[in-house]
Short mmCIF file of C-alpha atoms and ligand atoms in Angstrom, two decimals:
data_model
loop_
_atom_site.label_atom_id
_atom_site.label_comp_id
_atom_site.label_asym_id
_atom_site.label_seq_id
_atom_site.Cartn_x
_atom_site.Cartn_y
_atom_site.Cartn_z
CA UNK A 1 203.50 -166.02 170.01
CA UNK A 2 201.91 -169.85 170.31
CA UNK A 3 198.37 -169.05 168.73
CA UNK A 4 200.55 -167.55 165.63
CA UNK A 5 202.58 -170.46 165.55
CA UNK A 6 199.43 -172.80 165.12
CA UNK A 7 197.77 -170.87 162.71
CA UNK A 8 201.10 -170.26 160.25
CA UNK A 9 201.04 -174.25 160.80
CA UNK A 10 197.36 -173.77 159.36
CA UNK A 11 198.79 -172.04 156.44
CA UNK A 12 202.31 -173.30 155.51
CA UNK A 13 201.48 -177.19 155.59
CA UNK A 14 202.99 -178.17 158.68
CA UNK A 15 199.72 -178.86 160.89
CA UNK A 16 199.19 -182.12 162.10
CA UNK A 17 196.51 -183.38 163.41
CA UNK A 18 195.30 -186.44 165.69
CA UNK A 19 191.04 -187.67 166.39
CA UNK A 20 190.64 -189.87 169.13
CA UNK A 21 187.93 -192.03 168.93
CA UNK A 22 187.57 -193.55 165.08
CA UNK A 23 184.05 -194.32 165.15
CA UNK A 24 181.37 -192.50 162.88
CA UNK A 25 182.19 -189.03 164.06
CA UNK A 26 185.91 -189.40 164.06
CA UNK A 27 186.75 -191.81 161.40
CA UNK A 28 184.94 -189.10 158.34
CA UNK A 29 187.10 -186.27 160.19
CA UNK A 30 190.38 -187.88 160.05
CA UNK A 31 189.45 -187.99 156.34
CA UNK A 32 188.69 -184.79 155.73
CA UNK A 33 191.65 -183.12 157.22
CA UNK A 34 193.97 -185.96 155.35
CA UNK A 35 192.31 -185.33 151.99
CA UNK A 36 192.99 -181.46 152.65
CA UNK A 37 197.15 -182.79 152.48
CA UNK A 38 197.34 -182.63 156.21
CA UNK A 39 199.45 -185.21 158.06
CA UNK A 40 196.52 -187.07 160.38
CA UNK A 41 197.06 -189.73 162.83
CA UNK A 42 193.69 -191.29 164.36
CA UNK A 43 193.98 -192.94 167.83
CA UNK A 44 191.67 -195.64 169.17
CA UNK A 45 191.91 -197.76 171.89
CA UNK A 46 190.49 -201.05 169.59
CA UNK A 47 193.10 -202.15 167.56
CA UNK A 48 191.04 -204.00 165.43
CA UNK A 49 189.42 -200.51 164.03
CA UNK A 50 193.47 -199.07 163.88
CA UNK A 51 194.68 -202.30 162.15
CA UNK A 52 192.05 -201.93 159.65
CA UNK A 53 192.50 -198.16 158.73
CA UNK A 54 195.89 -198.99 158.42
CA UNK A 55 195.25 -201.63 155.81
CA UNK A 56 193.49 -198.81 153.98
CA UNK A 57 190.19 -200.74 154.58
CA UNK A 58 187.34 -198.71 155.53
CA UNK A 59 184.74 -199.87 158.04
CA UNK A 60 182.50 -196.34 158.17
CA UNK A 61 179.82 -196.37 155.44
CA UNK A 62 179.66 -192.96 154.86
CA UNK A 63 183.60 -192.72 154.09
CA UNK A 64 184.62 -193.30 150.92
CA UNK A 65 186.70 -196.66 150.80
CA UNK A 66 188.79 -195.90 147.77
CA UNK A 67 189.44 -192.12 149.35
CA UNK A 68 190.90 -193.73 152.42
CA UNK A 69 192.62 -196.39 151.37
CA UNK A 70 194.47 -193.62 149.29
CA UNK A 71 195.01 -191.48 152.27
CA UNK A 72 196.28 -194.22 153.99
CA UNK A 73 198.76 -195.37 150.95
CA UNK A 74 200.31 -191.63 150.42
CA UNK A 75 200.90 -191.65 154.22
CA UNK A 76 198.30 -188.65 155.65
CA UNK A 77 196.30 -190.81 157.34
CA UNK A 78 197.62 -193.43 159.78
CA UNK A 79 196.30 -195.19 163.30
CA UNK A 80 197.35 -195.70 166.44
CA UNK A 81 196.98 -196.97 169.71
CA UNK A 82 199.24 -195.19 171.27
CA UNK A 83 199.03 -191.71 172.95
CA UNK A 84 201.83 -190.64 172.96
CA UNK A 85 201.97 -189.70 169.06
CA UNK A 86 199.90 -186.42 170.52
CA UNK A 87 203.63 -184.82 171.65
CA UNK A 88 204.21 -184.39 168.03
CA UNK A 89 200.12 -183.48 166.90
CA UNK A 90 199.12 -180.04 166.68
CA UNK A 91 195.62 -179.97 167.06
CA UNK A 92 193.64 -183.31 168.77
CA UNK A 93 189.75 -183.85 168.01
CA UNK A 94 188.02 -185.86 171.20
CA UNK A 95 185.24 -188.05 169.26
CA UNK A 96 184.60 -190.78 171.82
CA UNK A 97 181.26 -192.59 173.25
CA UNK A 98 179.16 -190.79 175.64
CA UNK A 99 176.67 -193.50 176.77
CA UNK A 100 174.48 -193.76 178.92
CA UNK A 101 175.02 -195.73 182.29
CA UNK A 102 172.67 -198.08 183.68
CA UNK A 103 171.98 -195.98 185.98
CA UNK A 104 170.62 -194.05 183.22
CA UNK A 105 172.99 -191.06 184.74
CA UNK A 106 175.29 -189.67 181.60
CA UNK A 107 178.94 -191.99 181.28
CA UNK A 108 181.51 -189.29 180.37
CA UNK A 109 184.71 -192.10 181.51
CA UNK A 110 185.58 -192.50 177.81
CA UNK A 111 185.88 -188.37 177.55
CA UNK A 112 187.83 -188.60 181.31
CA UNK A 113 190.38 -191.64 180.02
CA UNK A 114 190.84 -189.91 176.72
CA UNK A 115 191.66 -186.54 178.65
CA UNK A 116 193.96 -187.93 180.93
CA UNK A 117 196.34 -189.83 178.06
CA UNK A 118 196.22 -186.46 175.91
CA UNK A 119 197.59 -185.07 179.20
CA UNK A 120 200.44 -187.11 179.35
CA UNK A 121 201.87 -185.81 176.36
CA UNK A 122 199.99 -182.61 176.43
CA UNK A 123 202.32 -179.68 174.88
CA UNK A 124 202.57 -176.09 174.62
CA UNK A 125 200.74 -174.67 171.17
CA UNK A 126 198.36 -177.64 170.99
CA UNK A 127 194.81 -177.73 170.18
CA UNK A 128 192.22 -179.55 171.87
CA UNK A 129 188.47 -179.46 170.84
CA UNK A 130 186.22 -181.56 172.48
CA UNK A 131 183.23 -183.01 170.07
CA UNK A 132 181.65 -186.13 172.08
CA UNK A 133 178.25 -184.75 172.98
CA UNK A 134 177.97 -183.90 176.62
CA UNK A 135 176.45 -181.76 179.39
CA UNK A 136 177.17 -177.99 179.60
CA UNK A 137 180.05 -177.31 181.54
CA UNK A 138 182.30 -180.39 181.08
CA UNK A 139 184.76 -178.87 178.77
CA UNK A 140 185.32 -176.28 181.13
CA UNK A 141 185.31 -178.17 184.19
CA UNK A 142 186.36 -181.41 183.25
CA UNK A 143 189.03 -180.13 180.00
CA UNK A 144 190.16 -176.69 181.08
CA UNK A 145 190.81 -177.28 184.50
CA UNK A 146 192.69 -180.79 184.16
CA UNK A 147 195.23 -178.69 181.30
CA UNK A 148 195.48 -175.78 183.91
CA UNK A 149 196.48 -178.28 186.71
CA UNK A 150 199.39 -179.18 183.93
CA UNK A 151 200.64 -176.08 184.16
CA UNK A 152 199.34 -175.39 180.69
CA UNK A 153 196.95 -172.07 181.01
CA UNK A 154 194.29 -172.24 178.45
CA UNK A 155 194.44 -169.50 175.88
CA UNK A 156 198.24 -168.79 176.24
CA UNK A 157 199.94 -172.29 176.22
CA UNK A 158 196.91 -173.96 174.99
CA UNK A 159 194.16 -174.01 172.99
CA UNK A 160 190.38 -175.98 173.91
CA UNK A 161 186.68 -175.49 172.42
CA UNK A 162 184.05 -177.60 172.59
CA UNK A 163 182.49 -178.51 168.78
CA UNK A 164 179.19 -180.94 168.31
CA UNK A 165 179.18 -183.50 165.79
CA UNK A 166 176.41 -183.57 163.37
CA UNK A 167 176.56 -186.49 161.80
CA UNK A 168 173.63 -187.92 160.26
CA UNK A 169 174.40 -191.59 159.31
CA UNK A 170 173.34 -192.84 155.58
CA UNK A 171 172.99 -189.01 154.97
CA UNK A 172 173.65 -188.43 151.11
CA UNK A 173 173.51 -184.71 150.99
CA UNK A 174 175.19 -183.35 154.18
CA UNK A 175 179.07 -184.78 155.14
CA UNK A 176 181.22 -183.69 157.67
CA UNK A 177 182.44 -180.71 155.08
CA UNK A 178 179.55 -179.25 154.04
CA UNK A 179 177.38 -179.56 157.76
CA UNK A 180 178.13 -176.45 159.24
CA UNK A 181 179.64 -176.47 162.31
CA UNK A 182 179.16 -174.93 165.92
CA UNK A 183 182.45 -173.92 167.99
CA UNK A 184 182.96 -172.51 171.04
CA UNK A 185 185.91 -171.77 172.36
CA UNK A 186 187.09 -171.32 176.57
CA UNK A 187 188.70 -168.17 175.28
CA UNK A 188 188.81 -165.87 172.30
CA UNK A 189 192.21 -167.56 171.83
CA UNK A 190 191.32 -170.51 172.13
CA UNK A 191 188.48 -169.78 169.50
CA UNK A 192 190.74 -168.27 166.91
CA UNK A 193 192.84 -171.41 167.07
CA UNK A 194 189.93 -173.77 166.47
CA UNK A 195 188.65 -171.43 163.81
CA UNK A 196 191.73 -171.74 161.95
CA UNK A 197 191.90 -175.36 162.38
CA UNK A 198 188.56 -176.55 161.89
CA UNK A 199 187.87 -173.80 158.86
CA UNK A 200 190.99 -175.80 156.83
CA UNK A 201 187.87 -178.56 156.20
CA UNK A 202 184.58 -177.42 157.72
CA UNK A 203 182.85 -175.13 154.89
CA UNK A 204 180.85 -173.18 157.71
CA UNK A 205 182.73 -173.27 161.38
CA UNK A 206 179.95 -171.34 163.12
CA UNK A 207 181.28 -169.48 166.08
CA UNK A 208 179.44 -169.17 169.83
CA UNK A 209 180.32 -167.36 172.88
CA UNK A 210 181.79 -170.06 175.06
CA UNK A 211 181.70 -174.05 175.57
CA UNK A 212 178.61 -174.15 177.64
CA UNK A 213 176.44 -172.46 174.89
CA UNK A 214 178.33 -174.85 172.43
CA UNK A 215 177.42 -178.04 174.43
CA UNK A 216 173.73 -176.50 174.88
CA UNK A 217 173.52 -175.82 171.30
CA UNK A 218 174.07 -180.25 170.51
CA UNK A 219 171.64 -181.01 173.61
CA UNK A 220 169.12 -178.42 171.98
CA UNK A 221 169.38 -180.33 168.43
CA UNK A 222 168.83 -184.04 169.53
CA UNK A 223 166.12 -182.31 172.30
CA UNK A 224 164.26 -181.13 169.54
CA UNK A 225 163.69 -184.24 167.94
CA UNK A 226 163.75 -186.33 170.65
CA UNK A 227 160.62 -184.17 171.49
CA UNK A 228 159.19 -184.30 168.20
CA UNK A 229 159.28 -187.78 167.72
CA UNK A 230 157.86 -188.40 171.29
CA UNK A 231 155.21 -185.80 170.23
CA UNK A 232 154.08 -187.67 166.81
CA UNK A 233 154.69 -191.41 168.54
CA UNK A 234 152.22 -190.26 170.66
CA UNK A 235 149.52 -188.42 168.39
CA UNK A 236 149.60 -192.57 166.38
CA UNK A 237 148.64 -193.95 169.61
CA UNK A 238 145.43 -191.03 169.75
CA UNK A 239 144.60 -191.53 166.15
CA UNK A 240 144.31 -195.20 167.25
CA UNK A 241 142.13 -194.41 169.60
CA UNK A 242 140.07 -192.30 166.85
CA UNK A 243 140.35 -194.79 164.03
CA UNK A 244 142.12 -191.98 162.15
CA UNK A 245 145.37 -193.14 159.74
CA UNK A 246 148.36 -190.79 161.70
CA UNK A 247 150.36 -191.54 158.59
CA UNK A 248 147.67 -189.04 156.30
CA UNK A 249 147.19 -187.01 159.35
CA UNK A 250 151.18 -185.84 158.90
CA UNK A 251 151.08 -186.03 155.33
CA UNK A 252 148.36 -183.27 154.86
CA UNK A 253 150.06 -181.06 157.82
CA UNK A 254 153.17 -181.07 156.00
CA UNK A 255 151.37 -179.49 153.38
CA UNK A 256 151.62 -176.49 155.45
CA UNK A 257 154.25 -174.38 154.03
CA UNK A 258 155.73 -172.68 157.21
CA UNK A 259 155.40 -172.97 160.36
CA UNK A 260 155.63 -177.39 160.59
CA UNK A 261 158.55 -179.80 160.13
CA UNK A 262 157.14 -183.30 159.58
CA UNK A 263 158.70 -186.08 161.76
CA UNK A 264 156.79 -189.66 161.86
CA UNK A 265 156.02 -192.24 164.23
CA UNK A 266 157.61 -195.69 164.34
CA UNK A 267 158.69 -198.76 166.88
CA UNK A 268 160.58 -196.27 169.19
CA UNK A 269 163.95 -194.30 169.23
CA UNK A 270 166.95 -195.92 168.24
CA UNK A 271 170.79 -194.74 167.75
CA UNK A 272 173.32 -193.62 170.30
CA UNK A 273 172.24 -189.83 170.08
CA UNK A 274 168.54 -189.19 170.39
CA UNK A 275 167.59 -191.54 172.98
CA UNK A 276 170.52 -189.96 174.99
CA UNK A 277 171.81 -186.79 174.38
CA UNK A 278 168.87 -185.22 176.16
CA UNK A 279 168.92 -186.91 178.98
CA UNK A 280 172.92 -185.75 179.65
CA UNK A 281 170.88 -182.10 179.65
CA UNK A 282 167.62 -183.15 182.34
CA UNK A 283 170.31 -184.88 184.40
CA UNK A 284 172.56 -181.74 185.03
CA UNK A 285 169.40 -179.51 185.41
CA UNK A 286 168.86 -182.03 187.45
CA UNK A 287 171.93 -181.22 189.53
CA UNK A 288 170.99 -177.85 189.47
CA UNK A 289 167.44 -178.60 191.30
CA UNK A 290 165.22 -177.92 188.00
CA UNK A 291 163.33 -180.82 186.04
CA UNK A 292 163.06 -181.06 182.59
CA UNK A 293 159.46 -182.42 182.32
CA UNK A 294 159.58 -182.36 178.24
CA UNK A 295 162.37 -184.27 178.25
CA UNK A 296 161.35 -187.06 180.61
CA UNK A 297 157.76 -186.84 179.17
CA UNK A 298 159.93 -187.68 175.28
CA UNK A 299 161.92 -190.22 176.80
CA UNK A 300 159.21 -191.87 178.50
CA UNK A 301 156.75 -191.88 175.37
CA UNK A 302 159.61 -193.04 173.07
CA UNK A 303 160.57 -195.83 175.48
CA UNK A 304 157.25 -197.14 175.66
CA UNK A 305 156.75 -197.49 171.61
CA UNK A 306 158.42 -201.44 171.35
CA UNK A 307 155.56 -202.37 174.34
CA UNK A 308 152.97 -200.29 172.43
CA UNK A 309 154.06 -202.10 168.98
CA UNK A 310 153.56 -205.63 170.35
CA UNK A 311 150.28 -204.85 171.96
CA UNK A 312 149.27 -203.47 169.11
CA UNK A 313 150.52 -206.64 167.06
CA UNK A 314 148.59 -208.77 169.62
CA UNK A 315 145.27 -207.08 169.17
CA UNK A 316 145.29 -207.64 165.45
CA UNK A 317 146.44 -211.05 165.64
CA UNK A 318 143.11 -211.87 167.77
CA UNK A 319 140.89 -209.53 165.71
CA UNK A 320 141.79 -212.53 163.30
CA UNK A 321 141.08 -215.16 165.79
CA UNK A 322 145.16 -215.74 166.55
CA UNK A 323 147.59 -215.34 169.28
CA UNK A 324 151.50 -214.49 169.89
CA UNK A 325 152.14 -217.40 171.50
CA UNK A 326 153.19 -220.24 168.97
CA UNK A 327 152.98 -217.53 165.91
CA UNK A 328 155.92 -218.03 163.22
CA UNK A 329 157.03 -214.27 163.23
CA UNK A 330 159.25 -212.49 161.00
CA UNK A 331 161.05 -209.10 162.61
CA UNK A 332 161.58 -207.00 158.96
CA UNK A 333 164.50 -204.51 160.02
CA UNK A 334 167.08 -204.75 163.04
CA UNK A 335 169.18 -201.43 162.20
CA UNK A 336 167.79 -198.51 164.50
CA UNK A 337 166.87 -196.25 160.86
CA UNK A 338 166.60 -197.18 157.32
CA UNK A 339 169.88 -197.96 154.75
CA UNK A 340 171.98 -197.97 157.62
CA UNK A 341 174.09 -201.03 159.83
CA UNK A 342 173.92 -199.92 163.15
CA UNK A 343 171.66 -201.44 165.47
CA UNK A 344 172.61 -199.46 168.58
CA UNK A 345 169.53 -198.56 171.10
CA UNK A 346 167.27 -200.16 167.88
CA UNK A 347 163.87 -200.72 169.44
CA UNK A 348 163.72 -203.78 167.37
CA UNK A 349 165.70 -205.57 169.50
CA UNK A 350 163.41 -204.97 172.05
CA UNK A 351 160.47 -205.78 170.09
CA UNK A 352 162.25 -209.22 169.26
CA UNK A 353 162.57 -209.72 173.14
CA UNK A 354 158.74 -208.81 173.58
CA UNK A 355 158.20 -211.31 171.04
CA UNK A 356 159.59 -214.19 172.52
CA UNK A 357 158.65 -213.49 176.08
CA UNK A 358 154.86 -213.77 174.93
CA UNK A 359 155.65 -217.29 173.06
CA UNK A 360 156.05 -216.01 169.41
CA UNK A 361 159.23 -218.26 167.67
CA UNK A 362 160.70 -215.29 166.09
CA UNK A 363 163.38 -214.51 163.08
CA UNK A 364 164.42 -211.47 161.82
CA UNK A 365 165.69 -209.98 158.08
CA UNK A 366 168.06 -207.40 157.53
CA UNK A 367 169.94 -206.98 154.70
CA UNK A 368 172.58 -204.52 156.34
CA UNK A 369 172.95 -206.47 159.71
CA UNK A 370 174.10 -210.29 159.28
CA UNK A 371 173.93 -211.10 162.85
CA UNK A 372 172.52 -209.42 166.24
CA UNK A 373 172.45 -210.41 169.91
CA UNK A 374 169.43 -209.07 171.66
CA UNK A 375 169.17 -208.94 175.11
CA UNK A 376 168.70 -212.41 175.53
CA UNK A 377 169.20 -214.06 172.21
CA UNK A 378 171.99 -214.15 169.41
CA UNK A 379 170.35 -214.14 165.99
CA UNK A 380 171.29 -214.33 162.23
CA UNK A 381 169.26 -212.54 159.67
CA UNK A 382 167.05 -215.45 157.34
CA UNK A 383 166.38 -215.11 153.58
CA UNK A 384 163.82 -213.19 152.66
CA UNK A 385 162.09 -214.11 149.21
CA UNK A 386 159.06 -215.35 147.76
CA UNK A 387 158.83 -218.43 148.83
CA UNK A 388 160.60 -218.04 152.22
CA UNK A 389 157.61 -215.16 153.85
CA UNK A 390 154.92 -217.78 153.43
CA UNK A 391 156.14 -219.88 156.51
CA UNK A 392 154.99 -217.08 158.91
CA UNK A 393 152.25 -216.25 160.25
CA UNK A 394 153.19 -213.08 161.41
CA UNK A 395 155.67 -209.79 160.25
CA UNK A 396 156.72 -206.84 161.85
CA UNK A 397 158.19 -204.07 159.80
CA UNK A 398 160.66 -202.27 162.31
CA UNK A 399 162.84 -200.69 159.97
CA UNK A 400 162.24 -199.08 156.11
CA UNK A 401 165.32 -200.11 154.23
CA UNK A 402 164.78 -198.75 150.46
CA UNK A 403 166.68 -201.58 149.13
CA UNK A 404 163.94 -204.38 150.59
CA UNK A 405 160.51 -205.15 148.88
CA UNK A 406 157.91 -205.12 151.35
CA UNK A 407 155.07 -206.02 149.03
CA UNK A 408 155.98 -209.79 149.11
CA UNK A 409 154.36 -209.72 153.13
CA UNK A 410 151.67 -208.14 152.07
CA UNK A 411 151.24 -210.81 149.31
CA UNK A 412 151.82 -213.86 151.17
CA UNK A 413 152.18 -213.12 155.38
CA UNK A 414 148.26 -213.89 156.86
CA UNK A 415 149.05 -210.20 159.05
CA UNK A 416 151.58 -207.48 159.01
CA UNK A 417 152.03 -205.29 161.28
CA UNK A 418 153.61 -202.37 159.23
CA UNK A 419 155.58 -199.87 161.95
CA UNK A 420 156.98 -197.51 159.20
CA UNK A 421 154.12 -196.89 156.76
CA UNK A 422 156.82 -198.75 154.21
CA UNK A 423 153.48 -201.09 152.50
CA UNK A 424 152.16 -197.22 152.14
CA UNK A 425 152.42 -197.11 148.42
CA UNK A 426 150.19 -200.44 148.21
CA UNK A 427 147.09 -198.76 150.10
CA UNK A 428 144.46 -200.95 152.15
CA UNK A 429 145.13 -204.45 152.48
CA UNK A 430 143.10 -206.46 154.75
CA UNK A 431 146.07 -208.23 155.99
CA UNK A 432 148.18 -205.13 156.57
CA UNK A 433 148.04 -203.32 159.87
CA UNK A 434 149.36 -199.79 160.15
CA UNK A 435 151.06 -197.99 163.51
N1 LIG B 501 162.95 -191.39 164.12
C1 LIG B 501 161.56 -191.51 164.18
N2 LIG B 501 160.80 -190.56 163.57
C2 LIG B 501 161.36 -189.50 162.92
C3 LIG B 501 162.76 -189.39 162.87
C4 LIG B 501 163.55 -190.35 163.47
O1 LIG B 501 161.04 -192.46 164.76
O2 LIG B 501 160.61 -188.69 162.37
C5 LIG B 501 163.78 -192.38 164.78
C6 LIG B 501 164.71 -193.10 163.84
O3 LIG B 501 164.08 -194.21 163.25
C7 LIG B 501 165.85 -193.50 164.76
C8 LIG B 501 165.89 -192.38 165.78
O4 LIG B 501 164.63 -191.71 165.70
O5 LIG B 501 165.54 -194.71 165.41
C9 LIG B 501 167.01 -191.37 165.53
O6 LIG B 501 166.88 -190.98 164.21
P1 LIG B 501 167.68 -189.71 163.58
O7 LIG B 501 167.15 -189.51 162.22
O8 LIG B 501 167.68 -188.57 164.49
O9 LIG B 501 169.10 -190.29 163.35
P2 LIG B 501 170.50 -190.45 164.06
O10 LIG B 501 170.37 -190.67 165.51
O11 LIG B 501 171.25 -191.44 163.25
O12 LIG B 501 171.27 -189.11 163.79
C10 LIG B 501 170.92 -187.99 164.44
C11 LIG B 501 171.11 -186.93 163.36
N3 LIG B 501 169.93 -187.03 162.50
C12 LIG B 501 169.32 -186.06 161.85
O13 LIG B 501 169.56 -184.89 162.06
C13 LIG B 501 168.31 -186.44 160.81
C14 LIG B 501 171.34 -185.71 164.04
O14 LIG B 501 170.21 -185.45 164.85
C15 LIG B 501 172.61 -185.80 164.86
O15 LIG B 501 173.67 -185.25 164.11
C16 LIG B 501 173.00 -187.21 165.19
O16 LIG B 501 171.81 -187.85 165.53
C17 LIG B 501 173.97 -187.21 166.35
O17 LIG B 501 175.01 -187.83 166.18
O18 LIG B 501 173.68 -186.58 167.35
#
């Protein structure tokens, strides 16, 4: 029977398996089924990213370099651009993109041209589990169907479940082992295969009744901080208003032993997951003739922080007599969260643009991003010492790397404008404004 053959594959040694998509979600998988001894080939359109695995050099920072250059050198893990290694895979992981269009409607084409080239060499006793974070229903009406118009009936010839990632980039603590892991499965076939797959590397593989509640279960995650953040970006804009610090407001309610989960304020909401995994869930309610007012309400808040951050920088500027316009500023942090290189979605980039439009002549510092092109302008990160912070006039902390020293603004810029409570452990300054 097919589902035995895959799972004695899971158990004599024989599996192999292929990720498509070698990003930060696909990249630390490949390595965790390779380091388990299984044969792993990862498949990605950019041949740059496959050329570079292949030299056993890592480009993921939470992968260990030395781990996969191993891998690579005993031959488990190897990349390709070229499909049609899946006849001879096993199991296949889906880990690609799923932006946002302009449109702002959800862009599932990298899931769609990822789905049609596994088709081509789609087989009998294959896996497929879809991980790219999407709307309920796509793996069954988008995966499912497509391998049924094959020919290939799901949960007899083939195998597909829908698993979110959680990764949580610049996490110590959790990797892709030890974060447990939802699955859900089209059938209970199809969820005994994954099971045995996925539970080779995944210390929990937490199971759920089908796809949809799978999908719902990733949308319900990012929702809830999405909403959370939108919740607390907006109670710093009140305390404002009230002349009350938000940042001590939070820090007493977290004293609260049950019943709260601190999240903070800051320039707005950055990465390729929060800003846009809940809107793939208010669009296809959307479809469905129901409006997800929390959601919009989040996404609208969040949006707004970058505007809200330079008005606020503009108001303490001319509390001190000053103006944007001709002030030397310095942008402190490009990457969308702290100790991390990614500067997808960063609202700092927008803040840089906000900058500029109102006549600022602005820089930026970032220790993990060397260069960045903004919407309009292509930028290099400038030294950032002693000496080199007394040329401004103005800073703008956007992003809380540990490994920067934030005092030397406070010592030498005439106003900061602090966005992540990083001058915190300093207390008042008179040239220090807070979010
Ligand atoms: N942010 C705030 N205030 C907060 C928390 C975050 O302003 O209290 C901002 C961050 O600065 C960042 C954005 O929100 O710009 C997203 O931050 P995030 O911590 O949610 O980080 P991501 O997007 O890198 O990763 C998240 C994962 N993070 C955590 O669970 C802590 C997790 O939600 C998902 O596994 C992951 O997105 C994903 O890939 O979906």
């Amino acid at each position: 029977m097919i589902l035995n053959d895959l799972k004695n594959k899971t158990q004599n040694g024989t599996l192999k398996v292929g990720v498509v998509g070698l990003g930060y979600v696909g990249l630390p998988l490949a390595v965790e089924f390779a380091a388990k001894g299984i044969e792993v080939v990862g498949i990605d359109l950019s041949t740059e990213k496959v050329d570079s695995i292949n030299r056993g050099e890592n480009y993921i920072l939470d992968v260990k370099s030395d781990l996969l250059r191993d891998l690579v050198k005993n031959g488990k893990l190897r990349a390709t651009t070229d499909y049609s290694v899946i006849r001879e895979l096993d199991a296949v992981s889906i880990c690609v993109p799923t932006p946002l269009r302009k449109t702002g409607d959800p862009d599932i084409s990298y899931i769609l041209a990822s789905r049609d080239e596994i088709l081509k060499y789609a087989h009998a006793g294959m896996l497929v589990v879809l991980e790219s974070t999407t709307y309920p229903g796509t793996t069954d009406e988008l995966m499912v169907t497509a391998f049924e118009e094959k020919g290939l009936k799901v949960g007899k010839d083939v195998f597909i479940a829908f698993s979110p990632e959680r990764v949580d980039p610049g996490n110590e603590h959790f990797s892709t082992h030890n974060t447990p892991k939802v699955m859900g499965g089209s059938t209970p076939a199809c969820m005994e295969a994954a099971m045995a797959v996925y539970g080779l590397v995944i210390k929990q593989v937490v199971p759920v009744s089908s796809t949809q509640a799978a999908e719902l279960v990733k949308l319900l995650e990012n929702t809830f901080r999405s909403i959370n953040i939108g919740l607390v970006n907006e109670l710093a804009i009140m305390c404002n208003i009230l002349n009350v610090d938000v940042w001590e407001v939070i820090r007493a309610a977290s004293t609260k032993p049950f019943g709260f989960m601190p999240f903070y304020p800051g320039p707005g909401l950055g990465g390729h997951c929060i800003p846009i995994d809940p809107i793939y869930l208010s669009w296809k309610l959307k479809t469905l003739k129901y409006r997800a007012r929390f959601i919009e309400l989040a996404d609208d808040i969040n949006t707004t922080m970058p505007d809200y951050v330079v008005h606020r920088v503009g108001a303490a500027l001319n509390d001190r007599g000053r103006a944007i316009k001709g002030s030397k500023a310095l942008v402190m942090g490009v990457a969308y969260k702290r100790d991390i290189d990614d500067v997808r979605e960063s609202p700092s980039l927008d803040i840089i643009e906000l900058l500029i439009k109102k006549g600022a002549n602005v820089e930026y510092h970032d220790p993990y991003i060397a260069e960045v092109t903004t919407a309009n302008h292509k930028m290099k990160s400038v030294p950032y010492d002693k000496e080199s912070v007394k040329k401004y006039d103005l800073a703008v902390i956007c992003t809380d790397h540990r490994n920067v020293d934030y005092a030397l603004l406070a010592d030498s810029c005439p106003m900061v404008f602090d966005a992540r409570n990083a001058l915190a452990s300093l207390g008042p300054k008179p040239n220090v404004v807070k979010l």
